[in-house]
Coordinates of C-alpha atoms and ligand atoms in Angstrom, one line a residue:
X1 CA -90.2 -105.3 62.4
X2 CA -87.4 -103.4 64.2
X3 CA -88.9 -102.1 67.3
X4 CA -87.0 -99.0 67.0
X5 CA -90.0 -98.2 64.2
X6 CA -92.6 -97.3 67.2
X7 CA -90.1 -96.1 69.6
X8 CA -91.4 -92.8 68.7
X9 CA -90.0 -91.3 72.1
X10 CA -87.0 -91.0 73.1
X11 CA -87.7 -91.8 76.8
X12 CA -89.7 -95.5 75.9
X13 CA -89.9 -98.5 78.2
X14 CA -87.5 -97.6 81.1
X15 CA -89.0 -94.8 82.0
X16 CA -92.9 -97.0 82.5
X17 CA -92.8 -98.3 86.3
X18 CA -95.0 -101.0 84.6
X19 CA -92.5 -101.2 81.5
X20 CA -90.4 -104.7 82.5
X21 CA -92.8 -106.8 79.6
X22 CA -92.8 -104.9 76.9
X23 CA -90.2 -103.9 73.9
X24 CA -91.7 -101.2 72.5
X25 CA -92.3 -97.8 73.9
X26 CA -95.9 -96.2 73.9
X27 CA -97.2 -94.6 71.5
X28 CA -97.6 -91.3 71.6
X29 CA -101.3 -90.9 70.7
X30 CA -102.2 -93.6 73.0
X31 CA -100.1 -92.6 75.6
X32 CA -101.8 -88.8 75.5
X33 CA -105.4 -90.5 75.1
X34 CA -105.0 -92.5 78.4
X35 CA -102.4 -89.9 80.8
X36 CA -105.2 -89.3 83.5
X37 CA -102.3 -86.8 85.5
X38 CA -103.6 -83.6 84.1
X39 CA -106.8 -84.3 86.3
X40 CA -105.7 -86.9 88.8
X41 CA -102.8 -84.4 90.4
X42 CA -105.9 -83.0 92.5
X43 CA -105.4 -86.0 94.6
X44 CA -101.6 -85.9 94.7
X45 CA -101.8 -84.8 98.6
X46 CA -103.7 -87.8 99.8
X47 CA -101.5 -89.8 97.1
X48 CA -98.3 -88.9 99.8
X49 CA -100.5 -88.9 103.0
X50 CA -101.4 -92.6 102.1
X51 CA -97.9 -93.5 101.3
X52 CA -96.7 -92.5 104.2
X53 CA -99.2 -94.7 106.2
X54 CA -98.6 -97.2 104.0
X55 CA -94.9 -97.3 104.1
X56 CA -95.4 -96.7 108.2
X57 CA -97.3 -100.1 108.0
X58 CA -94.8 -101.9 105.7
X59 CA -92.2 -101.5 108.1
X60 CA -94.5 -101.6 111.4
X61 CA -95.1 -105.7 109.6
X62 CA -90.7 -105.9 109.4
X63 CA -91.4 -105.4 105.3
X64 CA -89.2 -102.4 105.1
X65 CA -86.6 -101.5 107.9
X66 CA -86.5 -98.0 110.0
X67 CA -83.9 -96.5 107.9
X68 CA -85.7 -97.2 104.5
X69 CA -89.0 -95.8 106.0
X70 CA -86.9 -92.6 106.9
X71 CA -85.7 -92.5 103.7
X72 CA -89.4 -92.5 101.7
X73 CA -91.4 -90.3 104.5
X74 CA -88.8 -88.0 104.0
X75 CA -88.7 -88.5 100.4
X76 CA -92.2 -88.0 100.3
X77 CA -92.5 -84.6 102.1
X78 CA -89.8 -83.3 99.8
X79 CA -92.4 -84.1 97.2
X80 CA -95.1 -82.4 98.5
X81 CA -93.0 -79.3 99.7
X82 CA -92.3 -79.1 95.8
X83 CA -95.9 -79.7 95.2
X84 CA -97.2 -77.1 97.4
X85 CA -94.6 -74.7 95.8
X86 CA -95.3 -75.2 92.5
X87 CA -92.4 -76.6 91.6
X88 CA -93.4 -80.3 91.3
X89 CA -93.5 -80.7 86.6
X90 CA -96.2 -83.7 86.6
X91 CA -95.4 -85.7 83.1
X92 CA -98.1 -87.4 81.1
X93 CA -95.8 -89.8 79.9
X94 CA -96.1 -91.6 83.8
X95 CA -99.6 -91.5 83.1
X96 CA -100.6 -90.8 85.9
X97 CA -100.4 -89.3 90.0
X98 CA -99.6 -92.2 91.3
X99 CA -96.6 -93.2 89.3
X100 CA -95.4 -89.5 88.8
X101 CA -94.7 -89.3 92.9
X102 CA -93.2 -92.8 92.9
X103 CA -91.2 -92.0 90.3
X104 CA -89.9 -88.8 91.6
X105 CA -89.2 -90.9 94.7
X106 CA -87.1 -93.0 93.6
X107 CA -85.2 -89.9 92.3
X108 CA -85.0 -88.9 95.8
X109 CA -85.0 -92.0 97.8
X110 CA -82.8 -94.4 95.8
X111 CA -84.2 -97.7 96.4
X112 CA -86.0 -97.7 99.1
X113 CA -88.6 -96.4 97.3
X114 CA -89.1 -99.3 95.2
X115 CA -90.3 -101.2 98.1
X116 CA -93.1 -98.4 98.6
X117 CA -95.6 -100.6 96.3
X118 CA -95.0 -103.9 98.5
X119 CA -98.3 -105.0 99.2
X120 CA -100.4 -102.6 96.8
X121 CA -101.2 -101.8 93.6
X122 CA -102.7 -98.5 91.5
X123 CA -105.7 -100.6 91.8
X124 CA -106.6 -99.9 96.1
X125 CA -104.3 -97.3 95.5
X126 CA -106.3 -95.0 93.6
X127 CA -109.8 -95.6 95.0
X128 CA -108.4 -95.2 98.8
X129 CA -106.8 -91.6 96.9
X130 CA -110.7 -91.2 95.7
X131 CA -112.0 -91.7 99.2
X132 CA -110.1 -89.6 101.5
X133 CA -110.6 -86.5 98.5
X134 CA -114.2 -87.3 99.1
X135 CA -114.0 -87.8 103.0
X136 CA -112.4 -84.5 102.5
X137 CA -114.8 -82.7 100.3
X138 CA -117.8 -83.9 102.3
X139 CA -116.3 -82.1 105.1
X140 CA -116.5 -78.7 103.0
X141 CA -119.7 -79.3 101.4
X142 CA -121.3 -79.4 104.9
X143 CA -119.3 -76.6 106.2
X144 CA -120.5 -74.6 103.0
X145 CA -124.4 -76.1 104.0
X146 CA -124.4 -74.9 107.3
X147 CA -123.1 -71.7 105.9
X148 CA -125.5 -71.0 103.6
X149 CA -128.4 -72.0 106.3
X150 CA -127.4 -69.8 108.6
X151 CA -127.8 -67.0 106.2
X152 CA -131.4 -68.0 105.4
X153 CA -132.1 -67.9 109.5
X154 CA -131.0 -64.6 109.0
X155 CA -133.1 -63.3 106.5
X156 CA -135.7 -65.7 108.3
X157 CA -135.4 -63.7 110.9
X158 CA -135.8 -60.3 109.6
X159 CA -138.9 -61.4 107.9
X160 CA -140.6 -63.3 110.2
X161 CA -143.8 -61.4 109.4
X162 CA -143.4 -59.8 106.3
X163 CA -146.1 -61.1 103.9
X164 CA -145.7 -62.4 100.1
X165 CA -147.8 -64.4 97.7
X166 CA -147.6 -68.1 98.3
X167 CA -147.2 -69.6 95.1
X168 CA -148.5 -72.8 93.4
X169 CA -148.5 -73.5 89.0
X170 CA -147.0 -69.9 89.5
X171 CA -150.4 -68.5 90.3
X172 CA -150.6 -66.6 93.4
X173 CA -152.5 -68.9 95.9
X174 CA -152.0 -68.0 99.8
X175 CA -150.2 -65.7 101.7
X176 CA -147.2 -66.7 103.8
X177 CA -144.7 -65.0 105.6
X178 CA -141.1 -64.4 103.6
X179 CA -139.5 -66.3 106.6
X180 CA -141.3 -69.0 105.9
X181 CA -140.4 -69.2 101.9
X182 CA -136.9 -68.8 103.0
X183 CA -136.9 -71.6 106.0
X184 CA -138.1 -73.9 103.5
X185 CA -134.6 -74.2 101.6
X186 CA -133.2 -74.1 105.3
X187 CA -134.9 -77.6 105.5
X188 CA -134.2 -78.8 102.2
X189 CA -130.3 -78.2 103.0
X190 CA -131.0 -79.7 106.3
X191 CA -131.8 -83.1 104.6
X192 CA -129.0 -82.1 102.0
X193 CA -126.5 -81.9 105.0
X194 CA -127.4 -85.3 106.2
X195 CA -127.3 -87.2 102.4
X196 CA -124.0 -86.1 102.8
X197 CA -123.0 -87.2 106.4
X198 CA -124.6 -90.8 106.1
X199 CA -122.9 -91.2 102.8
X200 CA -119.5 -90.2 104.8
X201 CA -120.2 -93.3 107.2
X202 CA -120.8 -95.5 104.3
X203 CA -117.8 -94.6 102.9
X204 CA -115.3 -95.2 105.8
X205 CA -114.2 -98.5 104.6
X206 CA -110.3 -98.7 103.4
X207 CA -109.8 -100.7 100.4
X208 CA -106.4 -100.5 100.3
X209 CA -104.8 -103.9 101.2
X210 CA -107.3 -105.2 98.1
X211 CA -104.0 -104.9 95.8
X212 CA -104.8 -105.8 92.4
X213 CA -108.3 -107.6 93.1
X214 CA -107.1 -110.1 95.6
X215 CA -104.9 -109.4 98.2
X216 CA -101.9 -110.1 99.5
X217 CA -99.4 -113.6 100.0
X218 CA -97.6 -110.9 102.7
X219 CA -97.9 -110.3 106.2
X220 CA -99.4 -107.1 106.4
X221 CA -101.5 -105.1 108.7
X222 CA -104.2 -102.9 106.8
X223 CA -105.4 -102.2 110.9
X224 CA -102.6 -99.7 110.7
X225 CA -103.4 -98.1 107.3
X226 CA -106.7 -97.3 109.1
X227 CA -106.1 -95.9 112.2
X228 CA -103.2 -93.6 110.4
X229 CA -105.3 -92.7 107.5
X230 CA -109.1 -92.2 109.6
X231 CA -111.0 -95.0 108.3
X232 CA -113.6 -96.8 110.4
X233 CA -113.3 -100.4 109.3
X234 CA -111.6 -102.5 106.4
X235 CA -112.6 -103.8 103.3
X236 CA -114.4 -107.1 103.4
X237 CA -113.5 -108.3 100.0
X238 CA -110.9 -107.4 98.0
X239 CA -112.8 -107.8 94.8
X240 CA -115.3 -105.3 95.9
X241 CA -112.6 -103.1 97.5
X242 CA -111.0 -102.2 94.0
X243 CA -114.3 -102.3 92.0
X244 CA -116.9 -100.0 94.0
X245 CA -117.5 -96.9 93.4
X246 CA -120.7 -96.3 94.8
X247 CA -119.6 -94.6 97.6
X248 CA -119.0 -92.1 94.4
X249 CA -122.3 -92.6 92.7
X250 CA -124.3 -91.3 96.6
X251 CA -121.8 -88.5 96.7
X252 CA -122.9 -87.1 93.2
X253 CA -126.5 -88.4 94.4
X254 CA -126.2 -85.8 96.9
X255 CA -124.5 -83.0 95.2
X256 CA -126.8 -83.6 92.7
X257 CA -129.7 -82.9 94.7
X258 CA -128.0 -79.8 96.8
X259 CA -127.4 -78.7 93.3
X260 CA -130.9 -78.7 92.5
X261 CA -132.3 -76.6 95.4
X262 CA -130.1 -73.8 95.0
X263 CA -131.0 -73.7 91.1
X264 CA -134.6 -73.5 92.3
X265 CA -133.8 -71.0 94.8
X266 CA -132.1 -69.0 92.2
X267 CA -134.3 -69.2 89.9
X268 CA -137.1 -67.8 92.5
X269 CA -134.6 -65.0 92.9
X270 CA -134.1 -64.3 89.1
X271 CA -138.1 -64.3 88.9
X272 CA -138.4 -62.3 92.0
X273 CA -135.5 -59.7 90.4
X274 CA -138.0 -59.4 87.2
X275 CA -139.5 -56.0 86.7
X276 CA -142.6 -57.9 86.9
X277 CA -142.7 -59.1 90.6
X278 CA -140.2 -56.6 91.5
X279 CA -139.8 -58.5 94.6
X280 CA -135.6 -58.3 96.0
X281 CA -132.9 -56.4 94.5
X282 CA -128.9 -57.7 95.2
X283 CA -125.7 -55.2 95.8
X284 CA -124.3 -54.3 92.3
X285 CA -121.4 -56.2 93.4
X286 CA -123.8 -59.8 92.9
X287 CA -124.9 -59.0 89.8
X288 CA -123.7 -58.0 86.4
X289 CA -124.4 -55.7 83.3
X290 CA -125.0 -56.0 79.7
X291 CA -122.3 -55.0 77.1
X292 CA -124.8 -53.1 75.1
X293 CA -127.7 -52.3 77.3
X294 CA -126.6 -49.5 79.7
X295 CA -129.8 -50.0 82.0
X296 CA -129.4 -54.0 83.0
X297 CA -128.5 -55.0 86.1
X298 CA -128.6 -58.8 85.6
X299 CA -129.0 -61.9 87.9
X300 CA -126.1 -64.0 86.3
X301 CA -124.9 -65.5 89.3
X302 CA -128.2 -67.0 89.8
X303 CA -128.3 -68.2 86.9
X304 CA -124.7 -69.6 86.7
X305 CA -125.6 -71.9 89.5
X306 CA -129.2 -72.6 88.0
X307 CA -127.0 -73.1 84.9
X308 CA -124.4 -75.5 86.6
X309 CA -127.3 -78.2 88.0
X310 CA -126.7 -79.3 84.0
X311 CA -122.7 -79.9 84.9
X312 CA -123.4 -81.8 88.5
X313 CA -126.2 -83.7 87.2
X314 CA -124.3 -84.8 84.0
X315 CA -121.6 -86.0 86.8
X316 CA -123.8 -88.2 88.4
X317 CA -125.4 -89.2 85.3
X318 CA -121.4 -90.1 83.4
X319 CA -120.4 -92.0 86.7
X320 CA -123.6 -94.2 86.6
X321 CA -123.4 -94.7 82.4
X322 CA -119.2 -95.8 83.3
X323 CA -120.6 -98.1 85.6
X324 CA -123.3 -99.8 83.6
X325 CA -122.3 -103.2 82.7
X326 CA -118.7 -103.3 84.2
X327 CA -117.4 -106.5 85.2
X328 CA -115.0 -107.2 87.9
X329 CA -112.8 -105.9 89.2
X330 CA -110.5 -102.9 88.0
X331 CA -111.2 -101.6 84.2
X332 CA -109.3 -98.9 82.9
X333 CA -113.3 -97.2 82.5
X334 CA -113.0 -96.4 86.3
X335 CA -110.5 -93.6 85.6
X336 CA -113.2 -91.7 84.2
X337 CA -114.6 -91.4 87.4
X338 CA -112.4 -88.8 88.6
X339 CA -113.4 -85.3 86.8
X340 CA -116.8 -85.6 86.8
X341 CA -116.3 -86.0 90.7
X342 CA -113.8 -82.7 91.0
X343 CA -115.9 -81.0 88.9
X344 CA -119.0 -81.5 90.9
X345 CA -117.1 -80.8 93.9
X346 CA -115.6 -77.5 92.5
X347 CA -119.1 -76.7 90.9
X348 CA -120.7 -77.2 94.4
X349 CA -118.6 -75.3 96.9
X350 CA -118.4 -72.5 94.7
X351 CA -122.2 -72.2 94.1
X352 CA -122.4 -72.8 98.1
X353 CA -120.1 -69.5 99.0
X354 CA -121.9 -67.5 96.3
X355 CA -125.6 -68.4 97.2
X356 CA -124.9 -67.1 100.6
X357 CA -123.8 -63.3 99.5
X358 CA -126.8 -63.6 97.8
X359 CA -129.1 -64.4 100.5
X360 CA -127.0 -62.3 102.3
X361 CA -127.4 -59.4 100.3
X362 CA -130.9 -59.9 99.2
X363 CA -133.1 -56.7 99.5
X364 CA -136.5 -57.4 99.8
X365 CA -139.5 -54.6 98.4
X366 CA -141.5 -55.8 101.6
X367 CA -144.2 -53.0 100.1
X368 CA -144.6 -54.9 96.6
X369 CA -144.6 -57.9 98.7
X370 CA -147.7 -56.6 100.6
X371 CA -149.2 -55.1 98.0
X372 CA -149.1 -58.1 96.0
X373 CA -150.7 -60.6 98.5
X374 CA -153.7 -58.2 98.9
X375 CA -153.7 -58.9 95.4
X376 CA -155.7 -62.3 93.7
X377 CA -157.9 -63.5 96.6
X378 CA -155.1 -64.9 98.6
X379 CA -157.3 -65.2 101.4
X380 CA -160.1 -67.3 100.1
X381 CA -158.9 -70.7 102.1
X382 CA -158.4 -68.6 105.1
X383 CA -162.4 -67.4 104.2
X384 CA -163.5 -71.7 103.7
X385 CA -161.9 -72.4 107.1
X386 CA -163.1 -69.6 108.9
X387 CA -166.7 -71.0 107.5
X388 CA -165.4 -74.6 108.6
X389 CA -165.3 -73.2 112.2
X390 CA -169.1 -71.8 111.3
X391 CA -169.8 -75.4 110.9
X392 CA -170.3 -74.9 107.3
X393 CA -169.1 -78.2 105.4
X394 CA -165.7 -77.8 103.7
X395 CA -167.1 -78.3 100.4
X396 CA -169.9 -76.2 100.5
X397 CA -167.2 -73.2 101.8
X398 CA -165.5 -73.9 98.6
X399 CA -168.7 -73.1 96.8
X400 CA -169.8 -70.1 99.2
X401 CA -166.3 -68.2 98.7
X402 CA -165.8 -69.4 95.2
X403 CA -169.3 -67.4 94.1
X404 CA -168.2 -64.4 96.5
X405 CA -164.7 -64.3 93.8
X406 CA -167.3 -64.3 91.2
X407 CA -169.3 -61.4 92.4
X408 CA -166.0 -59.5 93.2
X409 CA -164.4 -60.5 89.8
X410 CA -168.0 -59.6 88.1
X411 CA -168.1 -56.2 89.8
X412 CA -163.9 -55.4 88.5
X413 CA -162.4 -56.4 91.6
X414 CA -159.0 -58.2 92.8
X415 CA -159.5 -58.8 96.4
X416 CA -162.6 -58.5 99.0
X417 CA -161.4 -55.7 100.4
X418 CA -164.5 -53.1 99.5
X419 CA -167.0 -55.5 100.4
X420 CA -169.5 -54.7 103.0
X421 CA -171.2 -57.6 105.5
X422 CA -174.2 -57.4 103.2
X423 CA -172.3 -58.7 100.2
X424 CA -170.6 -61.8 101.9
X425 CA -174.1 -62.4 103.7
X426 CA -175.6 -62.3 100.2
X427 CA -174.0 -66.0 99.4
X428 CA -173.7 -67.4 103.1
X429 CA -175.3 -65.8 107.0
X430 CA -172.8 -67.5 108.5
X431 CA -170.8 -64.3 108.1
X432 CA -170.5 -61.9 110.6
X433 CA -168.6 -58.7 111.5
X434 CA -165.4 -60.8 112.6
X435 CA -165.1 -61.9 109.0
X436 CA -163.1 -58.6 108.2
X437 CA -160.9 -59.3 111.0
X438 CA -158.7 -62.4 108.9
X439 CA -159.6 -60.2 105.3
X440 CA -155.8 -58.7 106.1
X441 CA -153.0 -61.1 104.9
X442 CA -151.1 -60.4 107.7
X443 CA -154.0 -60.8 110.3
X444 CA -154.8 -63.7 108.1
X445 CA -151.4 -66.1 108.5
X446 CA -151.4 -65.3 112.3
X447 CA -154.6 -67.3 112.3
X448 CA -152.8 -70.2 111.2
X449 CA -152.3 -72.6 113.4
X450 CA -150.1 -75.8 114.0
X451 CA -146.7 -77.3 113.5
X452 CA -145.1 -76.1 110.5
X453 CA -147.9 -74.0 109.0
X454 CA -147.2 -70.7 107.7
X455 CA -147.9 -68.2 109.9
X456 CA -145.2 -66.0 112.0
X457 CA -145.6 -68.2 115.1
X458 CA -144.4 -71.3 113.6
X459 CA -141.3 -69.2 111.5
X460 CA -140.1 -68.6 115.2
X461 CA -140.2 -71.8 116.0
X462 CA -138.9 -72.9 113.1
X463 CA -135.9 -70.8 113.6
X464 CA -135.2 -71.7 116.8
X465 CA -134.9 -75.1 116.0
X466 CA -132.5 -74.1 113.4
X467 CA -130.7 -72.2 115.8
X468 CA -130.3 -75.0 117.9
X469 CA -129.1 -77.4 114.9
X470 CA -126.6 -74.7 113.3
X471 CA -125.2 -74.2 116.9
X472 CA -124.9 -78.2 117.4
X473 CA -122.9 -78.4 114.2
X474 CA -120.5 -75.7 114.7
Ligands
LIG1 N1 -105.0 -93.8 86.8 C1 -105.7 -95.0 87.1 C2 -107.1 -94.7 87.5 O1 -107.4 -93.6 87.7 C3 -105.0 -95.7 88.2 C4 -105.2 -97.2 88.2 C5 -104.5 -97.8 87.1 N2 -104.5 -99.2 87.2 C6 -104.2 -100.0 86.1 N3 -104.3 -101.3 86.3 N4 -104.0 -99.5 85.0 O2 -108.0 -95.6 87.5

């Protein structure tokens, strides 16, 4: 069979970096199915940076001389001046980043750049790429955090008093102050935050040096890769170098579960929006209308980032499924780790800089609010403990104030608040006069006492301590 039958491009085999082995050129289905440059051009700027500290290394070893390392850096900041402008045409036939720079290199360099892969292959290439974009991202994704916490504080702030329903099952159950809802998510970001700095530290280690799977024969320093690149230490096995990406499966870990705190915080707001609960209203310019219903003001952005938790999730979920199963070292699988991870990075600092406007801009009916917590017997536990300090069993005070709900339920009533001494002396005579003094949700979560509990006291303290953080991590 002539192999002119599959040539079926005109460029073919010397146009493949890889192409010395084989006669006939790619075909063209099977070279679109596995061109990865379409997504894998996001990493094209840490593609040059780590060139550059490898070529820098290659001749710091007396593998390249002074003039050929001239030659590439300068090769490779023409590249990325044509990158940044635009004017950089990435070509799926050289599959991929990696190749389409070195490629363009040698255009520029002549043949000095064909000593630019001494010492490594696309294999430590391309998960050291990986690494710094996540280095990188983590950086943002914490800077977004700290961003989004210090709006809560605000709002915190603002309502360090104002009461709301407490909810559990979506029943009301307790009141609470508002600050303390919102300093809640301040927390869970808190933990959030640090997921993502310990998984930075974990993932400091530079593979590159790994080559293929196993090294190198040549005298080379990875030392200086390192300290030119940022990383903390050096692979410890070269097998494990070009085949691990769990420093990728924590990073989607935690994106995952950032993800899933703002889509429970936004779905609190698209409740609390409801007519129902009437609760906050956002600025017209958070939320959107209907195309045929001229009265809607809808919560979409709330819901796009509730909505997106399906798109991060599935991230982490794809990378571990890829994973499953796969021998060492490389496999040609461990290209589809890249767009699940851009995606969930994009998905995430996006939802980040729009959850703040939102808390930002959140209104809140503090009238509803009140009105609603004098609603539904929200003080009955704050009725049991004040019993408690009677010296009334806790048990029995379940009893005592569950029959005074009764009576008030039996007689058409939603809260205690018409009820004389006689009726709460009628189930207990532990009662007395100072029993209407905690009936008032907001006299009621003062009375609460100790570290972390809702009541306006511990908000303050709560915010100072997040004052104190925020202003560490500046
Ligand atoms: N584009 C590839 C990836 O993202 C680069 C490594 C290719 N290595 C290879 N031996 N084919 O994984």
């Amino acid at each position: 069979m002539s192999k002119k039958k599959t040539d079926n491009r005109k460029t073919g085999e010397s146009t493949k970096l890889w192409g010395g082995r084989f006669e006939e050129s790619t075909n063209r289905a099977v070279e679109a199915f596995s061109a990865s440059v379409h997504f894998d051009c996001e990493l094209a700027l840490f593609d040059i940076m780590q060139s550059k500290a490898h070529a820098t290394m290659l001749c710091e070893c007396g593998l390249i001389n002074k003039t050929e390392l001239k030659s590439i850096l300068k090769g490779l900041d023409t590249i990325r001046a044509d990158i940044d402008s635009g004017e950089f045409v990435f070509s799926p036939a050289l599959e991929d980043v990696h190749m389409n720079i070195e490629s363009r290199l040698a255009q520029i360099a002549g043949p000095a750049a064909g000593k630019l892969h001494t010492a490594r292959s696309r294999n430590d290439q391309v998960v050291t790429d990986l690494k710094m974009y996540i280095k990188h991202a983590v950086e943002k994704i914490i800077g977004g955090v700290r961003d989004v916490q210090a709006a809560l504080v605000e709002q915190a702030r603002r309502h360090e008093s104002t009461v709301m329903p407490g909810y559990t099952h979506l029943q009301r159950a307790q009141a609470v102050p508002l600050g303390h809802h919102l300093m809640a998510y301040f927390w869970m970001l808190e933990r959030d935050a640090g997921r993502f700095a310990d998984c930075a530290v974990r993932m400091d280690t530079l593979p590159l040096g790994a080559c293929a799977l196993a090294g190198s024969a040549l005298k080379t320093d990875p030392g200086i890769v390192a300290r030119e690149l940022g990383f903390k230490s050096i692979a410890e096995n070269s097998m494990d170098a070009v085949a691990d990406r769990d420093f990728l499966v924590e990073y989607l870990s935690a994106c995952a579960i950032l993800m899933i705190h703002l889509g429970r915080s936004c779905e609190e707001f698209i409740i609390w929006m409801s007519t129902e609960f009437d609760f906050v209203t956002f600025p017209d310019s958070l939320c959107t209308g209907s195309s045929i219903m001229p009265q809607k003001k809808n919560p979409d952005v709330a819901e796009l980032i509730r909505g997106r938790n399906g798109r991060v999730t599935g991230a982490l979920v794809s990378l571990l499924t890829t994973l499953k199963g796969l021998p060492l070292t490389y496999n040609r699988d461990l290209q589809e780790d890249k767009e699940p991870a851009f995606d969930a990075t994009k998905t995430i600092l996006t939802s980040l800089e729009v959850y703040a406007l939102l808390v930002r801009g959140a209104a809140f009916n503090t009238a509803r609010l009140a009105e609603s917590t004098a609603d539904g017997f929200l003080n009955a536990v704050d009725i049991t403990d004040y019993l408690v300090k009677k010296g009334m069993p806790f048990r029995e005070t379940h009893h005592v104030v569950g029959r005074l709900v009764k009576r008030a339920t039996d007689a058409g009533r939603r809260n205690f608040n018409d009820f004389t001494l006689k009726d709460f002396r009628a189930e207990s005579d532990k009662f007395d006069e100072d029993v209407f003094k905690i009936l008032d949700p907001a006299k009621g979560v003062k009375s609460r006492r100790g570290r972390g509990a809702a009541s306006p006291a511990d908000v303050r303290r709560q915010i100072k301590k997040a004052e104190k953080i925020l202003a560490r991590n500046k």
